[in-house]
PDB file of C-alpha atoms and ligand atoms in Angstrom:
ATOM      1  CA  MET A1232       3.558 -27.500 -12.561  1.00 76.00           C
ATOM      2  CA  ARG A1233       2.574 -25.118  -9.643  1.00 85.00           C
ATOM      3  CA  ARG A1234       4.740 -25.654  -6.584  1.00 94.00           C
ATOM      4  CA  LYS A1235       3.087 -25.690  -3.155  1.00 97.00           C
ATOM      5  CA  LEU A1236       4.816 -22.365  -1.999  1.00 98.00           C
ATOM      6  CA  ALA A1237       3.717 -18.971  -0.911  1.00 98.00           C
ATOM      7  CA  LEU A1238       5.785 -16.177  -1.943  1.00 98.00           C
ATOM      8  CA  ILE A1239       4.874 -13.148  -0.171  1.00 98.00           C
ATOM      9  CA  LYS A1240       6.096  -9.518  -0.681  1.00 98.00           C
ATOM     10  CA  MET A1241       5.739  -7.348   2.384  1.00 98.00           C
ATOM     11  CA  GLY A1242       5.466  -3.747   0.905  1.00 97.00           C
ATOM     12  CA  GLY A1243       7.842  -1.004   2.107  1.00 97.00           C
ATOM     13  CA  SER A1244       4.413   0.874   3.006  1.00 96.00           C
ATOM     14  CA  VAL A1245       3.671  -1.874   5.529  1.00 98.00           C
ATOM     15  CA  VAL A1246       6.779  -2.419   6.973  1.00 98.00           C
ATOM     16  CA  THR A1247       7.726   1.271   7.187  1.00 98.00           C
ATOM     17  CA  PHE A1248       6.183   4.499   7.885  1.00 97.00           C
ATOM     18  CA  LYS A1249       6.780   5.962   4.127  1.00 91.00           C
ATOM     19  CA  ASP A1250       6.534   9.475   5.334  1.00 92.00           C
ATOM     20  CA  ARG A1251       8.767   9.223   8.166  1.00 96.00           C
ATOM     21  CA  PRO A1252      12.439   8.651   7.291  1.00 97.00           C
ATOM     22  CA  LEU A1253      14.035   5.312   8.726  1.00 97.00           C
ATOM     23  CA  SER A1254      10.899   4.526  10.794  1.00 98.00           C
ATOM     24  CA  ALA A1255       9.944   0.946  10.987  1.00 98.00           C
ATOM     25  CA  ASN A1256       6.112  -0.113  11.537  1.00 98.00           C
ATOM     26  CA  ASN A1257       6.957  -2.552  14.236  1.00 98.00           C
ATOM     27  CA  ALA A1258       3.284  -3.403  14.801  1.00 98.00           C
ATOM     28  CA  ALA A1259       2.733  -4.155  11.199  1.00 98.00           C
ATOM     29  CA  ILE A1260       6.021  -6.123  10.826  1.00 98.00           C
ATOM     30  CA  SER A1261       4.984  -8.509  13.946  1.00 98.00           C
ATOM     31  CA  GLY A1262       1.484  -8.672  12.688  1.00 98.00           C
ATOM     32  CA  ILE A1263       2.644 -10.333   9.637  1.00 98.00           C
ATOM     33  CA  ALA A1264       5.400 -12.378  11.476  1.00 98.00           C
ATOM     34  CA  ARG A1265       2.529 -13.849  13.494  1.00 98.00           C
ATOM     35  CA  VAL A1266       0.759 -14.844  10.425  1.00 98.00           C
ATOM     36  CA  ILE A1267       3.885 -16.339   8.945  1.00 98.00           C
ATOM     37  CA  SER A1268       4.456 -18.454  12.068  1.00 98.00           C
ATOM     38  CA  SER A1269       0.812 -19.773  12.103  1.00 97.00           C
ATOM     39  CA  LEU A1270       1.219 -20.958   8.586  1.00 97.00           C
ATOM     40  CA  LYS A1271       2.653 -24.288   9.303  1.00 91.00           C
ATOM     41  CA  GLU A1272       1.135 -26.218   6.127  1.00 93.00           C
ATOM     42  CA  ILE A1273       3.144 -24.372   3.168  1.00 97.00           C
ATOM     43  CA  PRO A1274       6.743 -23.545   2.581  1.00 98.00           C
ATOM     44  CA  ILE A1275       6.953 -19.625   2.564  1.00 98.00           C
ATOM     45  CA  ILE A1276       9.545 -17.163   0.992  1.00 98.00           C
ATOM     46  CA  LEU A1277       9.387 -13.535   1.821  1.00 98.00           C
ATOM     47  CA  VAL A1278      10.538 -10.462   0.083  1.00 98.00           C
ATOM     48  CA  HIS A1279      10.294  -6.981   1.615  1.00 98.00           C
ATOM     49  CA  GLY A1280      10.562  -3.579   0.222  1.00 98.00           C
ATOM     50  CA  GLY A1281      12.767  -0.459   1.047  1.00 98.00           C
ATOM     51  CA  GLY A1282       9.928   2.163   2.356  1.00 97.00           C
ATOM     52  CA  SER A1283      11.402   4.873   4.290  1.00 97.00           C
ATOM     53  CA  PHE A1284      14.887   3.093   4.647  1.00 98.00           C
ATOM     54  CA  GLY A1285      16.230   2.253   1.174  1.00 98.00           C
ATOM     55  CA  HIS A1286      13.996   4.685  -0.751  1.00 97.00           C
ATOM     56  CA  TYR A1287      14.935   7.585   1.530  1.00 97.00           C
ATOM     57  CA  TRP A1288      18.663   7.089   0.741  1.00 98.00           C
ATOM     58  CA  SER A1289      18.353   6.294  -2.664  1.00 97.00           C
ATOM     59  CA  VAL A1290      16.392   9.750  -3.161  1.00 97.00           C
ATOM     60  CA  ARG A1291      19.290  11.586  -1.163  1.00 97.00           C
ATOM     61  CA  TYR A1292      21.960  10.120  -3.358  1.00 98.00           C
ATOM     62  CA  GLY A1293      20.277  10.248  -6.526  1.00 97.00           C
ATOM     63  CA  MET A1294      19.932   6.555  -7.234  1.00 97.00           C
ATOM     64  CA  HIS A1295      17.553   5.010  -9.697  1.00 95.00           C
ATOM     65  CA  THR A1296      16.597   1.757 -11.364  1.00 95.00           C
ATOM     66  CA  LYS A1297      18.893   2.552 -14.346  1.00 95.00           C
ATOM     67  CA  PRO A1298      22.333   1.473 -14.133  1.00 96.00           C
ATOM     68  CA  ALA A1299      24.938   3.845 -13.516  1.00 98.00           C
ATOM     69  CA  ARG A1300      27.990   4.894 -11.706  1.00 98.00           C
ATOM     70  CA  TYR A1301      26.580   6.146  -8.425  1.00 98.00           C
ATOM     71  CA  ASP A1302      28.287   7.820  -5.566  1.00 98.00           C
ATOM     72  CA  ALA A1303      30.017   4.804  -3.597  1.00 98.00           C
ATOM     73  CA  HIS A1304      29.361   6.204  -0.107  1.00 98.00           C
ATOM     74  CA  GLY A1305      25.627   6.279  -1.327  1.00 98.00           C
ATOM     75  CA  ILE A1306      25.673   2.766  -2.436  1.00 98.00           C
ATOM     76  CA  SER A1307      27.137   1.646   0.956  1.00 98.00           C
ATOM     77  CA  ILE A1308      24.375   3.732   2.854  1.00 98.00           C
ATOM     78  CA  VAL A1309      21.561   2.508   0.691  1.00 98.00           C
ATOM     79  CA  HIS A1310      22.518  -1.134   1.255  1.00 98.00           C
ATOM     80  CA  GLN A1311      23.234  -0.609   4.932  1.00 98.00           C
ATOM     81  CA  SER A1312      19.926   0.678   5.379  1.00 98.00           C
ATOM     82  CA  MET A1313      18.231  -2.012   3.876  1.00 98.00           C
ATOM     83  CA  ILE A1314      20.325  -4.481   5.947  1.00 98.00           C
ATOM     84  CA  ALA A1315      18.956  -2.280   8.961  1.00 98.00           C
ATOM     85  CA  LEU A1316      15.588  -2.596   7.971  1.00 98.00           C
ATOM     86  CA  ASN A1317      15.904  -6.491   7.485  1.00 98.00           C
ATOM     87  CA  GLN A1318      17.389  -6.895  10.848  1.00 98.00           C
ATOM     88  CA  ILE A1319      14.276  -5.475  12.298  1.00 98.00           C
ATOM     89  CA  ILE A1320      12.237  -7.776  10.166  1.00 98.00           C
ATOM     90  CA  ILE A1321      14.185 -10.860  10.938  1.00 98.00           C
ATOM     91  CA  GLY A1322      14.249  -9.890  14.701  1.00 98.00           C
ATOM     92  CA  SER A1323      10.576  -9.762  14.821  1.00 98.00           C
ATOM     93  CA  MET A1324      10.220 -13.021  12.939  1.00 98.00           C
ATOM     94  CA  ILE A1325      12.469 -14.803  15.381  1.00 98.00           C
ATOM     95  CA  LYS A1326      10.826 -13.382  18.193  1.00 98.00           C
ATOM     96  CA  ASN A1327       7.305 -14.640  16.839  1.00 98.00           C
ATOM     97  CA  GLY A1328       8.529 -18.357  16.238  1.00 98.00           C
ATOM     98  CA  VAL A1329       9.691 -18.197  12.533  1.00 98.00           C
ATOM     99  CA  ASN A1330      12.915 -19.330  11.387  1.00 98.00           C
ATOM    100  CA  PRO A1331      14.087 -16.721   8.691  1.00 98.00           C
ATOM    101  CA  TYR A1332      17.241 -16.765   6.848  1.00 98.00           C
ATOM    102  CA  THR A1333      18.293 -13.749   4.944  1.00 98.00           C
ATOM    103  CA  VAL A1334      19.503 -13.894   1.183  1.00 98.00           C
ATOM    104  CA  CYS A1335      20.718 -10.644  -0.316  1.00 98.00           C
ATOM    105  CA  ALA A1336      19.340  -9.746  -3.762  1.00 98.00           C
ATOM    106  CA  MET A1337      23.359  -9.502  -4.899  1.00 97.00           C
ATOM    107  CA  SER A1338      23.636 -13.085  -4.463  1.00 96.00           C
ATOM    108  CA  LEU A1339      20.316 -14.108  -6.426  1.00 97.00           C
ATOM    109  CA  ILE A1340      21.305 -12.053  -9.390  1.00 95.00           C
ATOM    110  CA  ASN A1341      24.111 -11.706 -11.894  1.00 93.00           C
ATOM    111  CA  HIS A1342      24.048  -9.219 -14.620  1.00 89.00           C
ATOM    112  CA  ASN A1343      20.350  -8.440 -13.759  1.00 87.00           C
ATOM    113  CA  ILE A1344      19.624 -12.089 -14.716  1.00 94.00           C
ATOM    114  CA  PRO A1345      18.331 -14.346 -11.703  1.00 97.00           C
ATOM    115  CA  LEU A1346      20.416 -17.330 -10.739  1.00 98.00           C
ATOM    116  CA  LYS A1347      18.094 -20.477 -10.889  1.00 98.00           C
ATOM    117  CA  VAL A1348      20.532 -22.462  -8.903  1.00 98.00           C
ATOM    118  CA  LYS A1349      20.145 -19.924  -5.770  1.00 98.00           C
ATOM    119  CA  ILE A1350      16.435 -19.439  -6.288  1.00 98.00           C
ATOM    120  CA  ASP A1351      16.019 -23.256  -6.290  1.00 98.00           C
ATOM    121  CA  GLN A1352      18.203 -23.203  -3.021  1.00 98.00           C
ATOM    122  CA  MET A1353      15.737 -20.865  -1.485  1.00 98.00           C
ATOM    123  CA  TYR A1354      12.845 -23.379  -2.338  1.00 98.00           C
ATOM    124  CA  ALA A1355      14.756 -26.065  -0.793  1.00 98.00           C
ATOM    125  CA  MET A1356      15.321 -24.187   2.354  1.00 98.00           C
ATOM    126  CA  ALA A1357      11.648 -23.113   2.499  1.00 98.00           C
ATOM    127  CA  ARG A1358      10.574 -26.861   2.447  1.00 97.00           C
ATOM    128  CA  THR A1359      12.660 -27.732   5.316  1.00 96.00           C
ATOM    129  CA  GLY A1360      11.502 -25.407   8.153  1.00 94.00           C
ATOM    130  CA  ILE A1361      13.422 -22.203   7.140  1.00 98.00           C
ATOM    131  CA  VAL A1362      11.840 -18.900   5.911  1.00 98.00           C
ATOM    132  CA  PRO A1363      14.015 -17.479   3.180  1.00 98.00           C
ATOM    133  CA  VAL A1364      13.920 -13.647   3.182  1.00 98.00           C
ATOM    134  CA  THR A1365      15.125 -11.356   0.543  1.00 98.00           C
ATOM    135  CA  PHE A1366      14.656  -7.688  -0.140  1.00 98.00           C
ATOM    136  CA  GLY A1367      14.799  -4.691  -2.764  1.00 98.00           C
ATOM    137  CA  ASP A1368      18.299  -3.254  -2.788  1.00 98.00           C
ATOM    138  CA  VAL A1369      21.290  -1.433  -4.712  1.00 98.00           C
ATOM    139  CA  ILE A1370      22.956  -4.239  -6.640  1.00 97.00           C
ATOM    140  CA  HIS A1371      26.047  -4.358  -8.913  1.00 97.00           C
ATOM    141  CA  ILE A1372      24.920  -4.856 -12.453  1.00 96.00           C
ATOM    142  CA  SER A1373      28.372  -4.901 -14.399  1.00 95.00           C
ATOM    143  CA  ASP A1374      31.514  -2.837 -14.906  1.00 95.00           C
ATOM    144  CA  GLY A1375      30.950  -0.520 -11.633  1.00 96.00           C
ATOM    145  CA  LYS A1376      27.489   0.227 -12.579  1.00 97.00           C
ATOM    146  CA  TYR A1377      24.837  -0.301  -9.943  1.00 97.00           C
ATOM    147  CA  SER A1378      21.008   0.062  -9.987  1.00 97.00           C
ATOM    148  CA  ILE A1379      18.172  -0.222  -7.628  1.00 98.00           C
ATOM    149  CA  LEU A1380      16.311  -3.328  -7.737  1.00 97.00           C
ATOM    150  CA  SER A1381      12.827  -3.376  -6.477  1.00 97.00           C
ATOM    151  CA  GLY A1382      11.576  -6.336  -4.386  1.00 98.00           C
ATOM    152  CA  ASP A1383       8.417  -6.388  -6.895  1.00 97.00           C
ATOM    153  CA  VAL A1384      11.110  -7.310  -9.849  1.00 97.00           C
ATOM    154  CA  ILE A1385      12.412 -10.029  -7.493  1.00 98.00           C
ATOM    155  CA  MET A1386       8.897 -11.274  -7.002  1.00 98.00           C
ATOM    156  CA  THR A1387       8.775 -11.607 -10.734  1.00 97.00           C
ATOM    157  CA  PHE A1388      12.276 -13.497 -10.799  1.00 97.00           C
ATOM    158  CA  ILE A1389      11.209 -15.918  -8.278  1.00 98.00           C
ATOM    159  CA  SER A1390       7.750 -16.536  -9.624  1.00 97.00           C
ATOM    160  CA  LYS A1391       9.277 -17.289 -13.082  1.00 95.00           C
ATOM    161  CA  ILE A1392      11.726 -20.047 -11.733  1.00 97.00           C
ATOM    162  CA  LEU A1393       9.548 -21.361  -8.934  1.00 97.00           C
ATOM    163  CA  ASN A1394       6.068 -21.160 -10.217  1.00 96.00           C
ATOM    164  CA  PRO A1395       4.385 -20.782  -6.567  1.00 97.00           C
ATOM    165  CA  SER A1396       0.996 -21.842  -5.871  1.00 96.00           C
ATOM    166  CA  LYS A1397       0.237 -18.597  -4.089  1.00 97.00           C
ATOM    167  CA  VAL A1398       1.838 -14.998  -4.715  1.00 98.00           C
ATOM    168  CA  ILE A1399       0.784 -12.269  -2.640  1.00 98.00           C
ATOM    169  CA  PHE A1400       1.670  -8.681  -2.531  1.00 98.00           C
ATOM    170  CA  ALA A1401       0.848  -7.138   0.846  1.00 98.00           C
ATOM    171  CA  VAL A1402       0.329  -3.404   0.525  1.00 96.00           C
ATOM    172  CA  ASN A1403      -1.226  -0.533   2.562  1.00 95.00           C
ATOM    173  CA  THR A1404      -4.481  -0.309   0.514  1.00 94.00           C
ATOM    174  CA  GLU A1405      -7.476  -2.562   0.173  1.00 95.00           C
ATOM    175  CA  GLY A1406      -5.996  -3.845  -3.122  1.00 94.00           C
ATOM    176  CA  ILE A1407      -6.048  -2.064  -6.690  1.00 91.00           C
ATOM    177  CA  TYR A1408      -8.518   0.738  -6.679  1.00 88.00           C
ATOM    178  CA  ARG A1409     -10.548   1.793  -9.629  1.00 84.00           C
ATOM    179  CA  ASN A1410     -10.011   5.434  -8.902  1.00 78.00           C
ATOM    180  CA  MET A1411      -8.716   7.557  -6.068  1.00 77.00           C
ATOM    181  CA  GLU A1412     -11.762   9.493  -5.302  1.00 76.00           C
ATOM    182  CA  GLU A1413     -13.883   6.508  -4.054  1.00 78.00           C
ATOM    183  CA  LYS A1414     -11.155   4.099  -3.373  1.00 82.00           C
ATOM    184  CA  GLN A1415     -13.255   1.193  -4.795  1.00 87.00           C
ATOM    185  CA  THR A1416     -11.564  -2.019  -4.813  1.00 92.00           C
ATOM    186  CA  ILE A1417     -11.337  -3.836  -8.076  1.00 91.00           C
ATOM    187  CA  HIS A1418     -11.764  -7.389  -7.143  1.00 93.00           C
ATOM    188  CA  GLU A1419     -10.691  -9.286 -10.083  1.00 92.00           C
ATOM    189  CA  VAL A1420      -8.359  -8.351 -13.231  1.00 89.00           C
ATOM    190  CA  THR A1421      -8.428 -10.782 -15.937  1.00 83.00           C
ATOM    191  CA  GLY A1422      -4.856 -10.543 -16.372  1.00 54.00           C
ATOM    192  CA  SER A1423      -3.223  -9.583 -19.671  1.00 60.00           C
ATOM    193  CA  LYS A1424       0.197  -8.752 -20.734  1.00 52.00           C
ATOM    194  CA  VAL A1425      -1.195  -5.583 -22.514  1.00 55.00           C
ATOM    195  CA  ILE A1426      -3.131  -4.195 -19.723  1.00 63.00           C
ATOM    196  CA  ASP A1427      -1.769  -0.706 -18.789  1.00 68.00           C
ATOM    197  CA  ALA A1428      -0.898  -0.706 -15.031  1.00 65.00           C
ATOM    198  CA  GLY A1429      -1.595   3.141 -15.414  1.00 67.00           C
ATOM    199  CA  LEU A1430      -5.353   2.328 -15.788  1.00 68.00           C
ATOM    200  CA  PHE A1431      -5.787   1.485 -11.936  1.00 72.00           C
ATOM    201  CA  GLY A1432      -6.607   4.439  -9.617  1.00 68.00           C
ATOM    202  CA  ASN A1433      -3.608   3.807  -6.917  1.00 75.00           C
ATOM    203  CA  ALA A1434      -1.195   2.662  -9.875  1.00 71.00           C
ATOM    204  CA  ARG A1435      -1.583   6.210 -11.329  1.00 64.00           C
ATOM    205  CA  GLU A1436      -0.275   7.976  -8.369  1.00 64.00           C
ATOM    206  CA  GLN A1437       3.265   9.524  -8.506  1.00 62.00           C
ATOM    207  CA  THR A1438       5.092   9.154  -5.268  1.00 69.00           C
ATOM    208  CA  PRO A1439       8.409  11.219  -5.312  1.00 69.00           C
ATOM    209  CA  THR A1440       9.702   9.298  -2.353  1.00 75.00           C
ATOM    210  CA  ASP A1441       9.279   6.004  -4.191  1.00 83.00           C
ATOM    211  CA  ILE A1442      12.108   5.518  -6.649  1.00 81.00           C
ATOM    212  CA  THR A1443      10.935   2.188  -7.897  1.00 84.00           C
ATOM    213  CA  GLY A1444       7.574   3.103  -9.215  1.00 82.00           C
ATOM    214  CA  GLY A1445       5.288   2.314  -6.091  1.00 84.00           C
ATOM    215  CA  MET A1446       1.874   0.666  -6.938  1.00 86.00           C
ATOM    216  CA  ARG A1447       2.388   1.042 -10.594  1.00 87.00           C
ATOM    217  CA  ARG A1448       5.495  -1.161 -10.489  1.00 89.00           C
ATOM    218  CA  LYS A1449       3.683  -3.541  -8.428  1.00 90.00           C
ATOM    219  CA  VAL A1450       0.654  -3.849 -10.493  1.00 89.00           C
ATOM    220  CA  GLU A1451       3.178  -4.075 -13.729  1.00 90.00           C
ATOM    221  CA  GLU A1452       5.058  -6.989 -12.073  1.00 94.00           C
ATOM    222  CA  ALA A1453       1.865  -8.644 -11.027  1.00 93.00           C
ATOM    223  CA  LEU A1454       0.563  -8.597 -14.494  1.00 91.00           C
ATOM    224  CA  LYS A1455       3.875  -9.950 -15.742  1.00 92.00           C
ATOM    225  CA  ILE A1456       3.620 -12.731 -13.053  1.00 94.00           C
ATOM    226  CA  SER A1457       0.098 -13.577 -14.143  1.00 92.00           C
ATOM    227  CA  SER A1458       0.951 -13.726 -17.662  1.00 88.00           C
ATOM    228  CA  LYS A1459       3.156 -16.671 -16.934  1.00 88.00           C
ATOM    229  CA  GLY A1460       0.187 -18.642 -15.529  1.00 89.00           C
ATOM    230  CA  VAL A1461       0.292 -17.775 -11.801  1.00 91.00           C
ATOM    231  CA  GLU A1462      -2.556 -15.904 -10.029  1.00 92.00           C
ATOM    232  CA  VAL A1463      -1.430 -12.915  -7.932  1.00 96.00           C
ATOM    233  CA  MET A1464      -3.409 -11.351  -4.946  1.00 97.00           C
ATOM    234  CA  ILE A1465      -2.824  -8.060  -3.631  1.00 97.00           C
ATOM    235  CA  VAL A1466      -4.009  -7.713  -0.137  1.00 97.00           C
ATOM    236  CA  ASN A1467      -3.881  -5.197   2.824  1.00 97.00           C
ATOM    237  CA  GLY A1468      -0.813  -6.067   4.791  1.00 98.00           C
ATOM    238  CA  LEU A1469      -1.798  -3.896   7.714  1.00 98.00           C
ATOM    239  CA  LYS A1470      -4.777  -6.189   8.163  1.00 98.00           C
ATOM    240  CA  PRO A1471      -2.700  -9.456   8.666  1.00 97.00           C
ATOM    241  CA  GLU A1472      -5.628 -11.792   8.521  1.00 97.00           C
ATOM    242  CA  ARG A1473      -6.123 -10.891   4.973  1.00 98.00           C
ATOM    243  CA  VAL A1474      -2.559 -12.333   4.386  1.00 98.00           C
ATOM    244  CA  THR A1475      -3.719 -15.512   6.158  1.00 97.00           C
ATOM    245  CA  GLN A1476      -6.773 -15.689   4.014  1.00 97.00           C
ATOM    246  CA  ALA A1477      -5.011 -15.309   0.918  1.00 98.00           C
ATOM    247  CA  VAL A1478      -2.601 -18.073   1.835  1.00 97.00           C
ATOM    248  CA  GLN A1479      -5.154 -20.555   3.198  1.00 96.00           C
ATOM    249  CA  PHE A1480      -8.234 -19.881   0.836  1.00 95.00           C
ATOM    250  CA  GLY A1481      -6.630 -18.435  -2.261  1.00 92.00           C
ATOM    251  CA  PRO A1482      -8.245 -16.151  -4.755  1.00 91.00           C
ATOM    252  CA  GLU A1483     -11.786 -17.667  -4.429  1.00 91.00           C
ATOM    253  CA  ASN A1484     -12.062 -16.561  -0.755  1.00 92.00           C
ATOM    254  CA  PHE A1485     -10.060 -13.482   0.313  1.00 93.00           C
ATOM    255  CA  GLU A1486     -10.215  -9.800   0.477  1.00 96.00           C
ATOM    256  CA  GLY A1487      -8.267  -7.768  -2.072  1.00 96.00           C
ATOM    257  CA  THR A1488      -7.735  -7.820  -5.768  1.00 95.00           C
ATOM    258  CA  VAL A1489      -6.730 -11.047  -7.867  1.00 95.00           C
ATOM    259  CA  ILE A1490      -5.003 -10.717 -10.873  1.00 93.00           C
ATOM    260  CA  ARG A1491      -5.898 -13.940 -12.848  1.00 92.00           C
ATOM    261  CA  ALA A1492      -3.495 -16.200 -14.545  1.00 86.00           C
ATOM    262  CA  ARG A1493      -3.892 -15.390 -18.265  1.00 71.00           C
ATOM    263  CA  SER A1494      -1.958 -14.832 -21.355  1.00 60.00           C
ATOM    264  CA  ARG A1495      -4.780 -13.584 -23.533  1.00 45.00           C
ATOM    265  CA  ARG A1496      -4.218 -10.405 -25.327  1.00 44.00           C
ATOM    266  CA  SER A1497      -7.022  -8.524 -23.892  1.00 44.00           C
ATOM    267  CA  GLY A1498      -8.030  -7.939 -20.334  1.00 48.00           C
ATOM    268  CA  ARG A1499     -11.035  -7.368 -18.043  1.00 55.00           C
ATOM    269  CA  MET A1500     -11.821  -5.874 -14.521  1.00 54.00           C
ATOM    270  CA  ARG A1501     -14.413  -6.663 -11.963  1.00 59.00           C
TER     271      ARG A1501
HETATM  272  O1  IP8 B 911      10.512  -0.907  -2.075  1.00 95.23           O
HETATM  273  C1  IP8 B 911      13.491  -0.709  -3.316  1.00 95.23           C
HETATM  274  O2  IP8 B 911      12.774  -2.066  -3.145  1.00 95.23           O
HETATM  275  P1  IP8 B 911      11.008  -1.810  -3.154  1.00 95.23           P
HETATM  276  C2  IP8 B 911      14.775  -1.080  -2.393  1.00 95.23           C
HETATM  277  O3  IP8 B 911      10.540  -3.156  -3.155  1.00 95.23           O
HETATM  278  C3  IP8 B 911      15.516   0.390  -2.358  1.00 95.23           C
HETATM  279  O4  IP8 B 911      10.807  -1.165  -4.650  1.00 95.23           O
HETATM  280  C4  IP8 B 911      16.942   0.300  -1.867  1.00 95.23           C
HETATM  281  C5  IP8 B 911      15.167   1.523  -2.590  1.00 95.23           C
END
């Protein structure tokens, strides 16, 4: 059964300026914080990305999503930068009347497997006035090996366990684009496990500063989530009212791309 819950990912391209190392987009953060504050009717769990904080240092220290024995100093620096970004986001939320509570990815995952008991706790908190916030991070996998865990993957973990009624990725585009020349938004993707994320214009782009796969990763995770029966909306987080629309009215009345919940073996775009 779908739970009354909005699971929202604030992309790194929304909460930071991706082309400027270690710079938070304070206006965008407080825009979304105001939206969260206004949404009183539904429990909310937030995830945020790394943008020009975590990705910047991960590139500098040669760290990836592949588990390996990375430089210990690099691990601390990447993690610290994500905490610094999280603090900016949390500060803005509190200022805007939200009651956030940070849960580090490390405490939600063991050996790359999400801990249901912890994710269930996030939901219990969300139901009682707290907004749990987690974020992509460097995590210990096993035996001294670490990897970068994307907030997009955390979205899939949480969705599979909690089955939220609304799953929203806030990005810095109008949604998924058919191609990059015209930037025409695809309004609806009839989700399928076998659609190749690389079919989509902005999912084909390579961003050297994004070590978790950028828009392509987002679309891949969104397709995984939709294949489990949960609709996914991709909206422009730089226009915070789009997030409000998506939460309040859902896929029938919002601006962006919806990936329909389906598990058929073929896909369609509109
Ligand atoms: O931006 C990546 O999270 P994402 C986090 O959600 C780090 O993919 C540490 C690069």
